[in-house]
Structures are given as C-alpha cells and as structure tokens.
Amino acid sequence: MRSVLPVLKLLPLLVVVVASRTSFADDYRDLFAKVDPSVVVLYTVERVAAPQLRSGETSAQGLGSGFLINDEGYIITAAHVVQTADKVRAELVDGTQIDAKIIASNPVKDVALLKLASMPSGIKPAKLGDSDKVRVGEEILVIGAPYGLSHTLSVGHISARHTNDGSVLGEVQAETFQTDAAINQGNSGGPMFNRRGEVIGVVSYIRSRSGGSEGLGFAVTSNAAYEALFEQRTPWSGMSGVLLTGELAAALNVPQESGYLVQRVASDSPAARLGLRPSRIPARIGQQELFIGGDIILSLNNISLAPGKMREMMEMRKTAMKTGSVAIRVLRDGEVITLDAPIPGR
C-alpha cells in the first residue's frame, strides 16, 4: 500500500496538467478559427534570367503569405515575396483569388503593403498588436502556406528579441522576434499572432543549414512593420540588387568605393520606367553567387552609394519616388551614364 500512496498523491497534479493541456488545445482551435480568415496566400509571377533561352529570361512563380489589416483590402506581407513581382494574386480563405497591387515596399526592413483590386464581402481583417509589450517566452501562433499547404498553423514561443540597425544593404534592418515555431518556404509574409489574436510580427526569414525549419525563425515586429509602411512609407521600386564593396566591386570595375548591381526589375515598375537594366549572366565571384551584366547604380541625385550613406540614400529614394524626379548615375557596359527620366505616379 505504501508504494501506491505516492502515486495517489500525484494524481491531482496530473489531472491539472492534462486539463491545462486540453484547455490550451481548445484555445488554439478557437483562436485559429477566429484569426484564420484574415490570412491570405500570395501567388506571384516574375521574370528571371535564363541564359539558355534565346530571350534570356523566363517566367517563375513564387509563393508567400500575408494578412488583411482593414476593410479596404490592404494586405501586409514580406517585401522579398513581392519586390520584383510582375503580378500578384491573393487567395482568400474561401479560395477566391483577387489581383493585388503593390503599394509600398521596404526591402531593408522586409515588409510590403498591397491592396486588393476588388473588395469581396465578408472580409475579416486582423488586428495589429503592440509588439513592445511582448515578452520573451510568450506563446505565439504562425499561420501561412509552407510549401503551398495553405492555412497551416504552427505554435511556438518568442525565443528572443533582436534589433539590427546596421547600414548595409541586404540585411533586415528592423526589430525582429526570434521564434521556435515551425517556419518554412511559403510562410514568408504571414502573421505571427499572440494568444489574444493580435498580429505581433510579420514572418521574414529562417536560419537553416538544411533549408527547412530548425527552430530559428524570425519575424519583423508589428510596431516596426507599421512604422515602415505607414509612418515612413517607402514607395515600391520594383527592383532588387546586390551591394558591391571591396574585392567584389573591384572585380566588376566599379569606379568608386561601392555600387549596387541590379539583379531583377519588375515590369511596369518605377525601376523599369526609369530604364534600369537587370543582370542576366550567372557568375560566381569568391563565395558570392549572382547575376552580372546589368546596371550598377553609383549615385542617386548626386549622393554616392556607399555603406555609410544607406540611410541617407533611403531617404533620398523615398523623396525621389514621391516627387517623380530622380537622376541616377549607373555604370553600363563600361560607361557611366545618367538616367533622369521622370517616374510616372502609380
């Protein structure tokens, strides 16, 4: 009888643990049903370099996630999902697909704002939460379309809070949450919810040796996303590129400390209307794999492109995109030329 008593004493505790886990599961089901209608799957089409083809390019399809934020059909997603897209379609929870227009995009902070071309009835937008109040250890939910499996739920915790306020292009320069929730290709741009059903983050990227989820996912905080898209909105340029410095800049004969090698340009984008040429020749320089042969941007409105001037360049870029007036010096086919065509408003 003595051997049974300790077990009997533990039974109330076991009942509490089991009941708590059941309660959490019920909460997840209810919370998922509440917030899932705000989540959208994003399908993109863009042109990519294809040197083996006579045209030198082909179309490629992309996949991402996003979420509705108001009754007007605005959607927040990750900038890298749509930055060079020629076309974006959003699929709602009921399967309806609607074209979406890119309103703003900030590749440095990896957030973008879209707007549905038409408004269906019954839209249920998500509510943005205050990410400053989030504490490490809190439970979170991520909903997205990993590998195309739409409206997939994963659960985890806030593992850490990071702030990258560097001045080098190519890095996500925003406050982010680190999470152990499963994040894979297709989750990018999707919402991270707290237990109250508020969006506290926008899924951005993972760190992985295998290419899949290894418990190191990162999401731009909701406050950082709101600031980038609504308080300091950066109009969409439709261009992606690679910052050239040091030996990489020297190898491509950049006539100054650094330059920005254009990789892709979306059709009918401000960058395309300026006449910027994308790169199409695959190359490997040192450890860097990239495409070469396109324009290398040297300056914007007489501000030379350099790592120490990235913030100044971003402010100048926003001003230029808003006013529709910009002069860009580029290195093209070994010669420095100036592109100063006006930028039509979108």
Tab-separated table of N, CA, C and O in Angstrom, residues 252-305:
chain	number	residue	atom	x	y	z
A	252	LEU	N	34.355	43.947	-60.624
A	252	LEU	CA	33.409	44.410	-61.633
A	252	LEU	C	33.693	45.851	-62.078
A	252	LEU	O	32.854	46.495	-62.696
A	253	ASN	N	34.902	46.322	-61.737
A	253	ASN	CA	35.383	47.631	-62.204
A	253	ASN	C	34.477	48.793	-61.799
A	253	ASN	O	34.255	49.728	-62.576
A	254	VAL	N	33.959	48.734	-60.590
A	254	VAL	CA	33.155	49.844	-60.083
A	254	VAL	C	34.088	51.022	-59.809
A	254	VAL	O	35.059	50.878	-59.062
A	255	PRO	N	33.831	52.184	-60.415
A	255	PRO	CA	34.760	53.312	-60.307
A	255	PRO	C	34.656	54.111	-59.006
A	255	PRO	O	34.976	55.298	-58.986
A	256	GLN	N	34.199	53.498	-57.934
A	256	GLN	CA	34.116	54.150	-56.630
A	256	GLN	C	34.104	53.067	-55.564
A	256	GLN	O	34.255	51.883	-55.859
A	257	GLU	N	33.948	53.472	-54.316
A	257	GLU	CA	34.051	52.520	-53.206
A	257	GLU	C	33.044	51.377	-53.307
A	257	GLU	O	33.347	50.236	-52.987
A	258	SER	N	31.837	51.683	-53.756
A	258	SER	CA	30.804	50.657	-53.816
A	258	SER	C	29.758	51.018	-54.857
A	258	SER	O	29.694	52.145	-55.347
A	259	GLY	N	28.929	50.044	-55.182
A	259	GLY	CA	27.844	50.242	-56.128
A	259	GLY	C	26.763	49.206	-55.884
A	259	GLY	O	26.953	48.261	-55.105
A	260	TYR	N	25.633	49.366	-56.540
A	260	TYR	CA	24.503	48.465	-56.339
A	260	TYR	C	24.180	47.804	-57.673
A	260	TYR	O	23.676	48.452	-58.597
A	261	LEU	N	24.495	46.521	-57.783
A	261	LEU	CA	24.300	45.775	-59.018
A	261	LEU	C	22.847	45.331	-59.131
A	261	LEU	O	22.362	44.543	-58.311
A	262	VAL	N	22.149	45.821	-60.132
A	262	VAL	CA	20.741	45.484	-60.327
A	262	VAL	C	20.632	44.012	-60.739
A	262	VAL	O	21.276	43.570	-61.690
A	263	GLN	N	19.795	43.264	-60.031
A	263	GLN	CA	19.586	41.852	-60.326
A	263	GLN	C	18.301	41.632	-61.115
A	263	GLN	O	18.300	41.028	-62.171
A	264	ARG	N	17.187	42.113	-60.597
A	264	ARG	CA	15.893	41.934	-61.257
A	264	ARG	C	15.122	43.251	-61.276
A	264	ARG	O	15.268	44.077	-60.374
A	265	VAL	N	14.287	43.407	-62.297
A	265	VAL	CA	13.434	44.581	-62.422
A	265	VAL	C	12.043	44.109	-62.829
A	265	VAL	O	11.882	43.424	-63.834
A	266	ALA	N	11.037	44.466	-62.048
A	266	ALA	CA	9.660	44.080	-62.367
A	266	ALA	C	9.137	44.922	-63.519
A	266	ALA	O	9.438	46.113	-63.624
A	267	SER	N	8.349	44.307	-64.380
A	267	SER	CA	7.762	45.035	-65.496
A	267	SER	C	6.769	46.067	-64.974
A	267	SER	O	6.116	45.870	-63.950
A	268	ASP	N	6.663	47.191	-65.668
A	268	ASP	CA	5.744	48.276	-65.312
A	268	ASP	C	5.982	48.798	-63.896
A	268	ASP	O	5.068	49.288	-63.232
A	269	SER	N	7.210	48.707	-63.434
A	269	SER	CA	7.568	49.250	-62.126
A	269	SER	C	8.299	50.567	-62.320
A	269	SER	O	8.759	50.887	-63.421
A	270	PRO	N	8.425	51.385	-61.274
A	270	PRO	CA	9.194	52.625	-61.399
A	270	PRO	C	10.618	52.377	-61.904
A	270	PRO	O	11.130	53.156	-62.706
A	271	ALA	N	11.259	51.295	-61.440
A	271	ALA	CA	12.621	50.992	-61.903
A	271	ALA	C	12.636	50.682	-63.392
A	271	ALA	O	13.558	51.088	-64.119
A	272	ALA	N	11.616	49.980	-63.872
A	272	ALA	CA	11.536	49.660	-65.299
A	272	ALA	C	11.305	50.920	-66.122
A	272	ALA	O	11.891	51.091	-67.201
A	273	ARG	N	10.458	51.821	-65.618
A	273	ARG	CA	10.175	53.041	-66.356
A	273	ARG	C	11.363	53.992	-66.386
A	273	ARG	O	11.472	54.832	-67.276
A	274	LEU	N	12.263	53.841	-65.402
A	274	LEU	CA	13.497	54.613	-65.433
A	274	LEU	C	14.492	54.061	-66.452
A	274	LEU	O	15.445	54.730	-66.816
A	275	GLY	N	14.263	52.836	-66.880
A	275	GLY	CA	15.150	52.228	-67.857
A	275	GLY	C	16.282	51.420	-67.269
A	275	GLY	O	17.250	51.090	-67.968
A	276	LEU	N	16.203	51.072	-65.983
A	276	LEU	CA	17.248	50.262	-65.368
A	276	LEU	C	17.261	48.860	-65.964
A	276	LEU	O	16.213	48.241	-66.170
A	277	ARG	N	18.456	48.350	-66.227
A	277	ARG	CA	18.612	47.044	-66.861
A	277	ARG	C	19.004	45.988	-65.828
A	277	ARG	O	19.958	46.171	-65.070
A	278	PRO	N	18.308	44.858	-65.800
A	278	PRO	CA	18.653	43.783	-64.867
A	278	PRO	C	19.843	42.974	-65.373
A	278	PRO	O	20.232	43.078	-66.540
A	279	SER	N	20.411	42.169	-64.498
A	279	SER	CA	21.527	41.286	-64.856
A	279	SER	C	21.000	39.938	-65.313
A	279	SER	O	19.985	39.458	-64.812
A	280	ARG	N	21.734	39.302	-66.252
A	280	ARG	CA	21.255	38.030	-66.806
A	280	ARG	C	22.330	36.963	-66.918
A	280	ARG	O	22.051	35.839	-67.312
A	281	ILE	N	23.574	37.306	-66.584
A	281	ILE	CA	24.668	36.340	-66.746
A	281	ILE	C	25.035	35.762	-65.384
A	281	ILE	O	25.496	36.486	-64.497
A	282	PRO	N	24.821	34.456	-65.153
A	282	PRO	CA	25.169	33.863	-63.854
A	282	PRO	C	26.677	33.853	-63.658
A	282	PRO	O	27.444	33.587	-64.580
A	283	ALA	N	27.104	34.159	-62.433
A	283	ALA	CA	28.536	34.195	-62.136
A	283	ALA	C	28.767	33.862	-60.669
A	283	ALA	O	27.867	33.984	-59.830
A	284	ARG	N	29.985	33.441	-60.393
A	284	ARG	CA	30.406	33.201	-59.007
A	284	ARG	C	31.714	33.938	-58.794
A	284	ARG	O	32.715	33.649	-59.459
A	285	ILE	N	31.706	34.895	-57.895
A	285	ILE	CA	32.902	35.674	-57.585
A	285	ILE	C	33.235	35.438	-56.120
A	285	ILE	O	32.517	35.893	-55.228
A	286	GLY	N	34.314	34.693	-55.868
A	286	GLY	CA	34.616	34.298	-54.500
A	286	GLY	C	33.526	33.384	-53.980
A	286	GLY	O	33.219	32.361	-54.578
A	287	GLN	N	32.905	33.755	-52.882
A	287	GLN	CA	31.808	32.978	-52.310
A	287	GLN	C	30.445	33.517	-52.729
A	287	GLN	O	29.419	32.974	-52.337
A	288	GLN	N	30.442	34.558	-53.555
A	288	GLN	CA	29.190	35.213	-53.932
A	288	GLN	C	28.668	34.685	-55.262
A	288	GLN	O	29.364	34.727	-56.272
A	289	GLU	N	27.447	34.158	-55.260
A	289	GLU	CA	26.779	33.754	-56.492
A	289	GLU	C	25.762	34.832	-56.853
A	289	GLU	O	24.940	35.217	-56.024
A	290	LEU	N	25.820	35.313	-58.088
A	290	LEU	CA	24.963	36.395	-58.503
A	290	LEU	C	24.867	36.429	-60.017
A	290	LEU	O	25.486	35.619	-60.719
A	291	PHE	N	24.063	37.353	-60.512
A	291	PHE	CA	23.985	37.599	-61.945
A	291	PHE	C	24.700	38.917	-62.236
A	291	PHE	O	24.598	39.863	-61.449
A	292	ILE	N	25.423	38.963	-63.349
A	292	ILE	CA	26.134	40.174	-63.728
A	292	ILE	C	25.665	40.626	-65.111
A	292	ILE	O	24.898	39.934	-65.768
A	293	GLY	N	26.162	41.780	-65.540
A	293	GLY	CA	25.810	42.294	-66.859
A	293	GLY	C	24.764	43.383	-66.834
A	293	GLY	O	24.503	44.019	-67.851
A	294	GLY	N	24.174	43.625	-65.673
A	294	GLY	CA	23.160	44.664	-65.564
A	294	GLY	C	23.751	45.986	-65.109
A	294	GLY	O	24.969	46.114	-64.918
A	295	ASP	N	22.896	46.969	-64.930
A	295	ASP	CA	23.348	48.277	-64.462
A	295	ASP	C	23.898	48.192	-63.042
A	295	ASP	O	23.393	47.434	-62.206
A	296	ILE	N	24.924	48.999	-62.779
A	296	ILE	CA	25.450	49.159	-61.426
A	296	ILE	C	25.177	50.600	-61.021
A	296	ILE	O	25.727	51.544	-61.604
A	297	ILE	N	24.303	50.778	-60.044
A	297	ILE	CA	23.936	52.124	-59.597
A	297	ILE	C	25.077	52.717	-58.777
A	297	ILE	O	25.573	52.098	-57.830
A	298	LEU	N	25.480	53.930	-59.155
A	298	LEU	CA	26.589	54.609	-58.478
A	298	LEU	C	26.107	55.716	-57.550
A	298	LEU	O	26.676	55.930	-56.482
A	299	SER	N	25.079	56.437	-57.971
A	299	SER	CA	24.581	57.532	-57.130
A	299	SER	C	23.121	57.809	-57.446
A	299	SER	O	22.622	57.484	-58.526
A	300	LEU	N	22.470	58.430	-56.481
A	300	LEU	CA	21.072	58.828	-56.625
A	300	LEU	C	20.973	60.295	-56.259
A	300	LEU	O	21.292	60.692	-55.128
A	301	ASN	N	20.584	61.127	-57.240
A	301	ASN	CA	20.545	62.579	-57.024
A	301	ASN	C	21.838	63.092	-56.395
A	301	ASN	O	21.838	63.834	-55.410
A	302	ASN	N	22.966	62.664	-56.995
A	302	ASN	CA	24.313	63.103	-56.618
A	302	ASN	C	24.794	62.599	-55.264
A	302	ASN	O	25.837	63.040	-54.774
A	303	ILE	N	24.072	61.689	-54.649
A	303	ILE	CA	24.544	61.056	-53.416
A	303	ILE	C	25.165	59.718	-53.794
A	303	ILE	O	24.473	58.814	-54.267
A	304	SER	N	26.482	59.615	-53.603
A	304	SER	CA	27.174	58.377	-53.972
A	304	SER	C	26.708	57.236	-53.099
A	304	SER	O	26.490	57.397	-51.891
A	305	LEU	N	26.553	56.076	-53.710
A	305	LEU	CA	26.099	54.914	-52.973
A	305	LEU	C	27.274	54.323	-52.201
A	305	LEU	O	28.248	53.879	-52.785
